[in-house]
PDB file of C-alpha atoms and ligand atoms in Angstrom:
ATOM      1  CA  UNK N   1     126.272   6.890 -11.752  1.00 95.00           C
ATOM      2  CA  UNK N   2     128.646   4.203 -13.692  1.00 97.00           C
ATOM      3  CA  UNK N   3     132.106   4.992 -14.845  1.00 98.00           C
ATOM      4  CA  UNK N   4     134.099   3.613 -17.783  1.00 98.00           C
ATOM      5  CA  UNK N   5     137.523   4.201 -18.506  1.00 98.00           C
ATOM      6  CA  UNK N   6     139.170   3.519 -22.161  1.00 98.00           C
ATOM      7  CA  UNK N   7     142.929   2.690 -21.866  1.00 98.00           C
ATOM      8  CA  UNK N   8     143.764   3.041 -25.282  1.00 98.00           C
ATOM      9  CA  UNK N   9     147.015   1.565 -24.690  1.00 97.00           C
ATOM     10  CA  UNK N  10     149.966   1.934 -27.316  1.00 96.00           C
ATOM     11  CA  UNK N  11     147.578   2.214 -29.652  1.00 96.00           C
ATOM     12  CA  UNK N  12     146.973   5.289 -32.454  1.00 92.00           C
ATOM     13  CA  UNK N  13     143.366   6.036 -32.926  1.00 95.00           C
ATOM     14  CA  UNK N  14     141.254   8.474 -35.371  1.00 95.00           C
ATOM     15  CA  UNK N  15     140.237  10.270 -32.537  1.00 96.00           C
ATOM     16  CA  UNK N  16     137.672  11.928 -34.327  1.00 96.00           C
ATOM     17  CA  UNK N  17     135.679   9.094 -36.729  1.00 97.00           C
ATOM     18  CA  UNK N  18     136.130   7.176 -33.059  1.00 97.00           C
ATOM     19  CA  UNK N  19     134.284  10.309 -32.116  1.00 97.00           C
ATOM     20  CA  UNK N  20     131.817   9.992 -34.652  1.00 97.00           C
ATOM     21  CA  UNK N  21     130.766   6.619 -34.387  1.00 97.00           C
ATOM     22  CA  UNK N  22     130.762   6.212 -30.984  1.00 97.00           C
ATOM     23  CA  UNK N  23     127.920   8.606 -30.782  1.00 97.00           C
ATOM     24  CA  UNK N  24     126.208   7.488 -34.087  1.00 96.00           C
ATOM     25  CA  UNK N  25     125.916   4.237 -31.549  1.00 97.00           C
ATOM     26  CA  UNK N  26     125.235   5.735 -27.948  1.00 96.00           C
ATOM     27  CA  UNK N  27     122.215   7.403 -27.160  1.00 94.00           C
ATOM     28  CA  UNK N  28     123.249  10.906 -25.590  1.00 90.00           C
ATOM     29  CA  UNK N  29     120.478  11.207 -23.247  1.00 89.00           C
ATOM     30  CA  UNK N  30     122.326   8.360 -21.454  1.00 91.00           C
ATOM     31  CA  UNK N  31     124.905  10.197 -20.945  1.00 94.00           C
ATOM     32  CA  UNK N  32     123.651  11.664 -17.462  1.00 94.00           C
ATOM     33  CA  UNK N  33     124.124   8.506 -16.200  1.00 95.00           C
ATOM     34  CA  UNK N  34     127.984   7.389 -17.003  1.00 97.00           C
ATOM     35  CA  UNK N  35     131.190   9.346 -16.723  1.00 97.00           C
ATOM     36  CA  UNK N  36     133.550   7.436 -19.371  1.00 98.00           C
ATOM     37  CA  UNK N  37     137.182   8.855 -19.596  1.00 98.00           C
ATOM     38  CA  UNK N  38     139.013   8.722 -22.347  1.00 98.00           C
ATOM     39  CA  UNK N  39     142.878   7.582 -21.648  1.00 98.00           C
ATOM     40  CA  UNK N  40     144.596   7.766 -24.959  1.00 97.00           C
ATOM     41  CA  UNK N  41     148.828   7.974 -25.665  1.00 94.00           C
ATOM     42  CA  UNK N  42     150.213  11.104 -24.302  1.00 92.00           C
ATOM     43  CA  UNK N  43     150.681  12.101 -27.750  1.00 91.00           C
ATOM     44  CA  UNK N  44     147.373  12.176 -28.872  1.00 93.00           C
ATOM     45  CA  UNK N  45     146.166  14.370 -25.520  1.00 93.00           C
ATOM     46  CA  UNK N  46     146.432  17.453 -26.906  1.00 90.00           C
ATOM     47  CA  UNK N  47     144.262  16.757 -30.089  1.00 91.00           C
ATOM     48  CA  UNK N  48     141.588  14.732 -28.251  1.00 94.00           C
ATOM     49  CA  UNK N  49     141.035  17.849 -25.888  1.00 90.00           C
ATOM     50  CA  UNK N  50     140.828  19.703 -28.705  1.00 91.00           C
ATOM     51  CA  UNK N  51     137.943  18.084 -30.252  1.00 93.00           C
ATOM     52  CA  UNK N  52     136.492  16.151 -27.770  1.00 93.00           C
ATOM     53  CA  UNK N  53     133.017  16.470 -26.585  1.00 95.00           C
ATOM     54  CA  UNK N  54     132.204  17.927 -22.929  1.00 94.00           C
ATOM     55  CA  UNK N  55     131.024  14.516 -21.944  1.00 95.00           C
ATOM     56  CA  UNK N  56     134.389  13.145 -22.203  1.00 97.00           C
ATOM     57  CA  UNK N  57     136.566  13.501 -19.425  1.00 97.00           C
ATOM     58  CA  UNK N  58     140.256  12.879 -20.238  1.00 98.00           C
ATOM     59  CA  UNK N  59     142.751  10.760 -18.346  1.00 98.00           C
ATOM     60  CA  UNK N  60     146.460  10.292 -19.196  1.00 98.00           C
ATOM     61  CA  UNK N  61     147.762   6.505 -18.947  1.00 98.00           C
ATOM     62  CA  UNK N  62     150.813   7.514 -16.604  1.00 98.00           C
ATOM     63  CA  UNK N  63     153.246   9.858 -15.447  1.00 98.00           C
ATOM     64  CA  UNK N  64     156.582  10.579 -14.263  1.00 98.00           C
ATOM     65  CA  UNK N  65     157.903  10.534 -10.852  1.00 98.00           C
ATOM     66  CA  UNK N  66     159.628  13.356 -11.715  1.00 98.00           C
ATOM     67  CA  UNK N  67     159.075  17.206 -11.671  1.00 97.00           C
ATOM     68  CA  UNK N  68     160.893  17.981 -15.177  1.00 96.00           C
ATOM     69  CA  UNK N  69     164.014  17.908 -16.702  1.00 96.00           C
ATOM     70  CA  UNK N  70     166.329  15.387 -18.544  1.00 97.00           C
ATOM     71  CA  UNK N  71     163.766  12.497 -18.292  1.00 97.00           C
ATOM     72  CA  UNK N  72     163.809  11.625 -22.294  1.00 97.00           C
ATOM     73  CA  UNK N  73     160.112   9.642 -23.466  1.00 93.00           C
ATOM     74  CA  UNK N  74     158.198  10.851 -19.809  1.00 96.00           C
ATOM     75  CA  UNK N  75     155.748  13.034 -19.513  1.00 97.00           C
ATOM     76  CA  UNK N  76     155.282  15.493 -16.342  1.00 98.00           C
ATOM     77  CA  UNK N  77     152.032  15.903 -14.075  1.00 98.00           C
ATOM     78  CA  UNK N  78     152.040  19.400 -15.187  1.00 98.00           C
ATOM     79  CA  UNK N  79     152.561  19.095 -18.586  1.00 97.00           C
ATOM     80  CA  UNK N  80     149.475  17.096 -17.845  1.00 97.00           C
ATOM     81  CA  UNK N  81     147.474  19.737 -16.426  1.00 97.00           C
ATOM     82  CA  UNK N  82     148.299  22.079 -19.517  1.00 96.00           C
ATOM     83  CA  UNK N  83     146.762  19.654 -21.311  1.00 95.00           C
ATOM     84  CA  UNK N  84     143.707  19.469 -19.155  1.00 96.00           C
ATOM     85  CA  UNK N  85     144.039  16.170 -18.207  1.00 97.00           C
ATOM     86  CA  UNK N  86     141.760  15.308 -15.168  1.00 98.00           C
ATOM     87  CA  UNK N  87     142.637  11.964 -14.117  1.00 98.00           C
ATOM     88  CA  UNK N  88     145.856   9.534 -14.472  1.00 98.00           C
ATOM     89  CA  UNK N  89     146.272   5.848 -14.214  1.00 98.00           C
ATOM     90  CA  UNK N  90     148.589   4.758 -11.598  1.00 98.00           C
ATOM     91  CA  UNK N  91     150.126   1.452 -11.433  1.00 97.00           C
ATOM     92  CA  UNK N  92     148.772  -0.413 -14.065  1.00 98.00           C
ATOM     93  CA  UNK N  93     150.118  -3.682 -14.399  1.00 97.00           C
ATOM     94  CA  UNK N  94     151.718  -3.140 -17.827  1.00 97.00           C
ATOM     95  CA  UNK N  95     153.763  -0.784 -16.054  1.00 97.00           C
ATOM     96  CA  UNK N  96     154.391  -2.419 -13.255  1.00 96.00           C
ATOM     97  CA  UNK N  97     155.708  -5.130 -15.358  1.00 96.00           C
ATOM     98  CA  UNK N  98     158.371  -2.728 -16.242  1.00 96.00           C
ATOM     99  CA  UNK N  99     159.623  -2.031 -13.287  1.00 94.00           C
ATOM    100  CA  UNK N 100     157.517  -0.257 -11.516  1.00 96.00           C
ATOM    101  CA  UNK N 101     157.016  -0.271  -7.899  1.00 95.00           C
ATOM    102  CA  UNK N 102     154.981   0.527  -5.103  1.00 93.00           C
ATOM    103  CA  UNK N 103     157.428   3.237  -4.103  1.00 95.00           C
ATOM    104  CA  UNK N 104     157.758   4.742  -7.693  1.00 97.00           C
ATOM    105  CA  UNK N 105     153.238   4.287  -7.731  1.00 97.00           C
ATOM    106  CA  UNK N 106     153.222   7.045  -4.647  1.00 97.00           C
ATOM    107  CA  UNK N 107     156.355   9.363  -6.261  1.00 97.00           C
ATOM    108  CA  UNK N 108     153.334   9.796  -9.488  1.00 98.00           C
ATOM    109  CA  UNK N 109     150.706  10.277  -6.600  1.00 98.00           C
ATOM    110  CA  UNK N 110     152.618  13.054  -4.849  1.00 97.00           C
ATOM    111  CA  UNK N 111     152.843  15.011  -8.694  1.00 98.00           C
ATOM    112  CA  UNK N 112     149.017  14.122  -9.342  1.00 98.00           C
ATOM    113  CA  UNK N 113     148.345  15.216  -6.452  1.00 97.00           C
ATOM    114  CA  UNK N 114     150.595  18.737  -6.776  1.00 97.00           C
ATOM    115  CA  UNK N 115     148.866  19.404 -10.217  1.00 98.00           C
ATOM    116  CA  UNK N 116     145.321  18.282  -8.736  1.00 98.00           C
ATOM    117  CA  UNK N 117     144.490  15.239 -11.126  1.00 98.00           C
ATOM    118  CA  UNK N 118     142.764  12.929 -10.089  1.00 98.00           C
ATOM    119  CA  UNK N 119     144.129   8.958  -9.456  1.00 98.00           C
ATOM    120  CA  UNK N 120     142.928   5.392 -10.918  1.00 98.00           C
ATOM    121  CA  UNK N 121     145.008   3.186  -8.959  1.00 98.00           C
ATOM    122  CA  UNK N 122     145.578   0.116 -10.693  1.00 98.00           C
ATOM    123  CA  UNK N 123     145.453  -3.191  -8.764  1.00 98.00           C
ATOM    124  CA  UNK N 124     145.580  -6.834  -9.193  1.00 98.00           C
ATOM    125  CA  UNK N 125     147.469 -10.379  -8.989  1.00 97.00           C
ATOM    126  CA  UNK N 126     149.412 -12.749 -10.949  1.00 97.00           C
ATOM    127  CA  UNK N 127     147.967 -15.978 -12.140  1.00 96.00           C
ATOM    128  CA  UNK N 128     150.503 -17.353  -9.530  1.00 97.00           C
ATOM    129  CA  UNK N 129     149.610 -15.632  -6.917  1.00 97.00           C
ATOM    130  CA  UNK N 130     146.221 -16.598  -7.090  1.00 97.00           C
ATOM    131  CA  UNK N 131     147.205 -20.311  -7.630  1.00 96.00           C
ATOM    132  CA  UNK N 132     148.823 -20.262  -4.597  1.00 97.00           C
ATOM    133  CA  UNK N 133     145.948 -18.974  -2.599  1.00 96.00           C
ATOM    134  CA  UNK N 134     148.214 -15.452  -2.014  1.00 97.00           C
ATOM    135  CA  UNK N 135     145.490 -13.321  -3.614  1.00 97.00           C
ATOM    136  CA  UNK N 136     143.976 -11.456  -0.036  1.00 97.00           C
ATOM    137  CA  UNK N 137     147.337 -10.664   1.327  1.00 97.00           C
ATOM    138  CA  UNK N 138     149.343  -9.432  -2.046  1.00 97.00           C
ATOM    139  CA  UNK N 139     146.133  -7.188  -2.480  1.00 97.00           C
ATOM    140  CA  UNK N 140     145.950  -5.997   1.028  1.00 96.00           C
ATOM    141  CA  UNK N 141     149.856  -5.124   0.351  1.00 95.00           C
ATOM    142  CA  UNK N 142     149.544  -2.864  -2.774  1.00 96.00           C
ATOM    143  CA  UNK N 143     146.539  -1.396  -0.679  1.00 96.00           C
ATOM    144  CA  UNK N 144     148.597  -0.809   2.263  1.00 94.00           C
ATOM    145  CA  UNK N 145     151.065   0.529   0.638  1.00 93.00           C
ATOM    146  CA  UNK N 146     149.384   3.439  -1.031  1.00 94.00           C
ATOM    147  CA  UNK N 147     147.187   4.418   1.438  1.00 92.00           C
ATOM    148  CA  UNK N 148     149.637   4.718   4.298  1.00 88.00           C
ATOM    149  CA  UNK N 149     150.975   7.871   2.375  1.00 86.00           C
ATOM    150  CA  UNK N 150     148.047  11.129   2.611  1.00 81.00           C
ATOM    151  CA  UNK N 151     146.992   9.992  -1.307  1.00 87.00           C
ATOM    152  CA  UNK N 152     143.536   9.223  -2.105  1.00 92.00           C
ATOM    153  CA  UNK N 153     142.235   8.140  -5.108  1.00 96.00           C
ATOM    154  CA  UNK N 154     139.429   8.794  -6.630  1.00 97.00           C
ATOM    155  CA  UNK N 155     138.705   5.019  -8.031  1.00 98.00           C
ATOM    156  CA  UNK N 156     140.462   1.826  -7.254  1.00 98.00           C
ATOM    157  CA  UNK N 157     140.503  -0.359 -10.314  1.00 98.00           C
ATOM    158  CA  UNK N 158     140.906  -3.655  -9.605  1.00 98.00           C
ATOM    159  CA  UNK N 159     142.667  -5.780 -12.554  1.00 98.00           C
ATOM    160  CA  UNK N 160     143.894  -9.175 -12.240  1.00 98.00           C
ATOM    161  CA  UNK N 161     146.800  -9.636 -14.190  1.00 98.00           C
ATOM    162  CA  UNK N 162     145.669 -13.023 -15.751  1.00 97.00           C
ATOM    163  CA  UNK N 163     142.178 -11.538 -16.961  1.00 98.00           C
ATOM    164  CA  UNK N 164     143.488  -8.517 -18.853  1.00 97.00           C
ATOM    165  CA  UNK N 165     144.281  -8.575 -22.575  1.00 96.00           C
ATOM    166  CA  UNK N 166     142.853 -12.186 -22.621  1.00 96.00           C
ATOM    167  CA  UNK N 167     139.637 -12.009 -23.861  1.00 96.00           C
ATOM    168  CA  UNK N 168     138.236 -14.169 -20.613  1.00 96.00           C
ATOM    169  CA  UNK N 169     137.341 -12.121 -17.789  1.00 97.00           C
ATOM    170  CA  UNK N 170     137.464 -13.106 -14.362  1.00 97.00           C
ATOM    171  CA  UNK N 171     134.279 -14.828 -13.111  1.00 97.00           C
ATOM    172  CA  UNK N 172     131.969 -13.451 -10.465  1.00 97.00           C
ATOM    173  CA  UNK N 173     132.523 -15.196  -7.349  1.00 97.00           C
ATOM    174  CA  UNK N 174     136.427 -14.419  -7.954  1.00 97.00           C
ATOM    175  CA  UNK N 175     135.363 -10.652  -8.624  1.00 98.00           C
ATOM    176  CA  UNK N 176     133.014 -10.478  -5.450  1.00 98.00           C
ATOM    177  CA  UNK N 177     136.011 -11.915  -3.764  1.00 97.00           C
ATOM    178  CA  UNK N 178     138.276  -8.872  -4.210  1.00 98.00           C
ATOM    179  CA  UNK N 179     135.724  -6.396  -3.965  1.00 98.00           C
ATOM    180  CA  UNK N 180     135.618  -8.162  -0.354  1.00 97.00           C
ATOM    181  CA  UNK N 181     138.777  -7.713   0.069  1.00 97.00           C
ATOM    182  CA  UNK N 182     139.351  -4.185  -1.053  1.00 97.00           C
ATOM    183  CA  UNK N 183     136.446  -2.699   0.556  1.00 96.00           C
ATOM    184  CA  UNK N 184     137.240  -4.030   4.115  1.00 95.00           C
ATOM    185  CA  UNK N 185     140.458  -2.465   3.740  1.00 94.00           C
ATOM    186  CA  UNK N 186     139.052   1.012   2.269  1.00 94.00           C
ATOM    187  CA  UNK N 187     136.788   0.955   5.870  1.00 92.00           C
ATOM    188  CA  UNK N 188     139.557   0.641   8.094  1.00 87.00           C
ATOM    189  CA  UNK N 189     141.154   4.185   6.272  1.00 84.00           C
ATOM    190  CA  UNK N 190     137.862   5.793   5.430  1.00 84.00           C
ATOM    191  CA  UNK N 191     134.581   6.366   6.847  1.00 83.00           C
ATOM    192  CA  UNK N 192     133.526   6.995   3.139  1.00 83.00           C
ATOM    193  CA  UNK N 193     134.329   4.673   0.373  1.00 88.00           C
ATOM    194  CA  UNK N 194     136.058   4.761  -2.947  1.00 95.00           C
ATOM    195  CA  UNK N 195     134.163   3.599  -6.063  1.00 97.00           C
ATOM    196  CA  UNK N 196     136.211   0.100  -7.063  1.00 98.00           C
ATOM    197  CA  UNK N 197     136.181  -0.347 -10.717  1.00 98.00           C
ATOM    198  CA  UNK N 198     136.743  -3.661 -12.423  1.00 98.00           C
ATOM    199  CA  UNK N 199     138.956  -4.337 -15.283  1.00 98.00           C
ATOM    200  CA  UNK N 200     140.353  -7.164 -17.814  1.00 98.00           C
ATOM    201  CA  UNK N 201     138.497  -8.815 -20.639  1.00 98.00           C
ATOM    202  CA  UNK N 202     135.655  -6.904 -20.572  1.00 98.00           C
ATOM    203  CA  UNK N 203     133.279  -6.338 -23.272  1.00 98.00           C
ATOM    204  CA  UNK N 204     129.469  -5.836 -24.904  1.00 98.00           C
ATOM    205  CA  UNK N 205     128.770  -9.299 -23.427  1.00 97.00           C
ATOM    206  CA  UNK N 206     129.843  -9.788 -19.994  1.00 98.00           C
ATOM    207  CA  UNK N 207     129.310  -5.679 -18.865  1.00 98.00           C
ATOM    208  CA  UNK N 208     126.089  -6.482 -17.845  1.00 97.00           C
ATOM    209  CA  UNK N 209     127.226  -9.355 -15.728  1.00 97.00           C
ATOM    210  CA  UNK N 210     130.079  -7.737 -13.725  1.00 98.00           C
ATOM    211  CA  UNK N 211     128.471  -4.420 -13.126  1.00 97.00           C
ATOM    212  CA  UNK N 212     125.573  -6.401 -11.318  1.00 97.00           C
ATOM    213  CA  UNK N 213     127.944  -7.147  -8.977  1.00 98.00           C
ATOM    214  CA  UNK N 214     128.005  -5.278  -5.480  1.00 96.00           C
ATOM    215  CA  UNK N 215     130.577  -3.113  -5.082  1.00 96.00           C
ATOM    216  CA  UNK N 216     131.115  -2.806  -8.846  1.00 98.00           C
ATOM    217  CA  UNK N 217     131.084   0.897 -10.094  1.00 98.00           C
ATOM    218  CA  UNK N 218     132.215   0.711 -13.594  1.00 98.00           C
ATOM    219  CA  UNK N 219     134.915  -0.757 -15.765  1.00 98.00           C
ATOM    220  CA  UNK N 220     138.151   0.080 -17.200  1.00 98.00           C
ATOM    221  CA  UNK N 221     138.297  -1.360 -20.905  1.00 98.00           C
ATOM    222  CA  UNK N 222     141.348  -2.120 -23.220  1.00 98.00           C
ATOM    223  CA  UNK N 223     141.145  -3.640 -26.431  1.00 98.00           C
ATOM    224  CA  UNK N 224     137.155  -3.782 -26.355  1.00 98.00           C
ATOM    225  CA  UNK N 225     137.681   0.122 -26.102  1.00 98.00           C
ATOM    226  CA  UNK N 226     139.518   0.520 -29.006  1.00 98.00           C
ATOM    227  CA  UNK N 227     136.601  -0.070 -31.379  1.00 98.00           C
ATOM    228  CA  UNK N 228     134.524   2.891 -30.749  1.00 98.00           C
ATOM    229  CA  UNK N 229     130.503   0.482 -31.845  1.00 98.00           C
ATOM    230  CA  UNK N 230     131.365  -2.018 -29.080  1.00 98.00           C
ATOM    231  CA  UNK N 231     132.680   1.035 -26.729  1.00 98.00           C
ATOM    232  CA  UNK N 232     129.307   2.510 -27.167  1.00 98.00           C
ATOM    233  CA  UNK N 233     127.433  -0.949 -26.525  1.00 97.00           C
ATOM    234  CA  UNK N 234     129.347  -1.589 -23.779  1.00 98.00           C
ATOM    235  CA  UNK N 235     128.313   2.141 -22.472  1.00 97.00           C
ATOM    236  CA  UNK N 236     125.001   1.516 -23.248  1.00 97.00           C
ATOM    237  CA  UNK N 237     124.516  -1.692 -21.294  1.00 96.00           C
ATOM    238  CA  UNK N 238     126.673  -0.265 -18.274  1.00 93.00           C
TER     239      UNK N 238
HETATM  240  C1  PEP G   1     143.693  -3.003 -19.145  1.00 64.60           C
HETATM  241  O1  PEP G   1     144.770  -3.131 -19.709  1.00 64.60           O
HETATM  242  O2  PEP G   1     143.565  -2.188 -18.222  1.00 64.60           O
HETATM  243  C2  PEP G   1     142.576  -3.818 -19.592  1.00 64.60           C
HETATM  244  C3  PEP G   1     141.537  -3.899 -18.824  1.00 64.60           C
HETATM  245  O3  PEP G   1     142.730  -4.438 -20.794  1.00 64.60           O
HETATM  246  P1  PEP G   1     141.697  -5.443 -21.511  1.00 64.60           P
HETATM  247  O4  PEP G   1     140.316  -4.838 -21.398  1.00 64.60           O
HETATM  248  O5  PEP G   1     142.170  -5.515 -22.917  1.00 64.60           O
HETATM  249  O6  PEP G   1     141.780  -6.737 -20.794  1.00 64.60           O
END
């Protein structure tokens, strides 16, 4: 089995000609073999699950720490649920870039968990950390600090920072690198592992390429998901 998840960003999208010609493109009887999950603006949740085929599982982009109340633009883990949402990103570096923390990333995982969605947790380093050779440990550190708290995820996505949105992805070796690195951490926690997904840049082209690579259970797009014919290629040559 092969995952892909669409983060559809700040981004509006005809949900339903999306729809259309994504499966105009993708050949159904494939779909026994991939999950894909659809994460699209909180706004757009309710109408996606409204006409959104089974095969499409639905996952919200974030959530707030919070229960409920006066928190003005968030949107609550169980207004989530009512909305049948099934999985949520967690500490995706867009977010992160706006503050967020590895404290507020397990707050979210304690309502996820509460409402019973399931978590993408969102890894990955800077540019600079990587040029100064501080890739292993700041990894091992966003590792550590989720899974010293009782929250599992159900995928780990690992991102680096200076691949995403760029339109080059990171190569192999580097990718095979942090699989490494995030799977001999998972072992000393687990005695089963946790599907690692890769993410930034990816598209039609290189899918093949990264999913080849051990350890590698799937993708989680951005921009390349937002056009539903190179979605479908890249579902079709997961
Ligand atoms: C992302 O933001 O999670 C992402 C992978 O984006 P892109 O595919 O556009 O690099």
């Amino acid at each position: 089995m092969k995952y892909l998840v669409a983060n559809w960003k700040m981004n509006q999208i005809d949900f339903i000609s999306w729809q259309d010609e994504f499966l105009k493109n993708f050949d159904n009887a494939n779909f026994k073999d991939i999950k894909i999950i659809l994460c699209p603006n909180s706004t757009e949740l309710a109408k996606i699950n409204d006409n959104k085929i089974d095969e499409f599982l639905l996952g919200a982009q974030d959530v707030s720490r919070h229960l409920d109340g006066p928190f003005t633009g968030q949107i609550s883990a169980k207004i989530l649920k009512n909305k049948n949402v099934q999985f949520c990103l967690l500490g995706h570096s867009e977010i992160r870039a706006e503050g967020e923390t590895n404290e507020t990333v397990l707050q979210k995982a304690a309502r996820l968990d509460t409402e019973q969605i399931e978590k993408i947790l969102c890894i990955g380093e800077s540019q600079k950390v990587l040029e100064k050779g501080e890739r292993n440990e700041f990894l091992k550190n966003q590792l550590e600090s989720f899974f010293k708290s009782n929250h599992k995820p159900a995928f780990i996505a690992y991102e680096p920072i200076w691949a995403i949105g760029t339109g080059i992805a990171a190569n192999t070796d580097s990718i095979k690198d942090s699989v490494d690195i995030i799977s001999k951490f998972i072992k000393n926690y687990f005695d089963f592992s946790i599907p690692i997904l890769y993410g930034g840049s990816v598209s039609s082209e290189n899918i093949k390429e990264i999913v080849s690579i051990t350890g590698i259970e799937g993708c989680l797009v951005g921009n390349a998901s937002l056009d539903s014919k190179e979605f479908a290629n890249i579902a079709t040559k997961i």
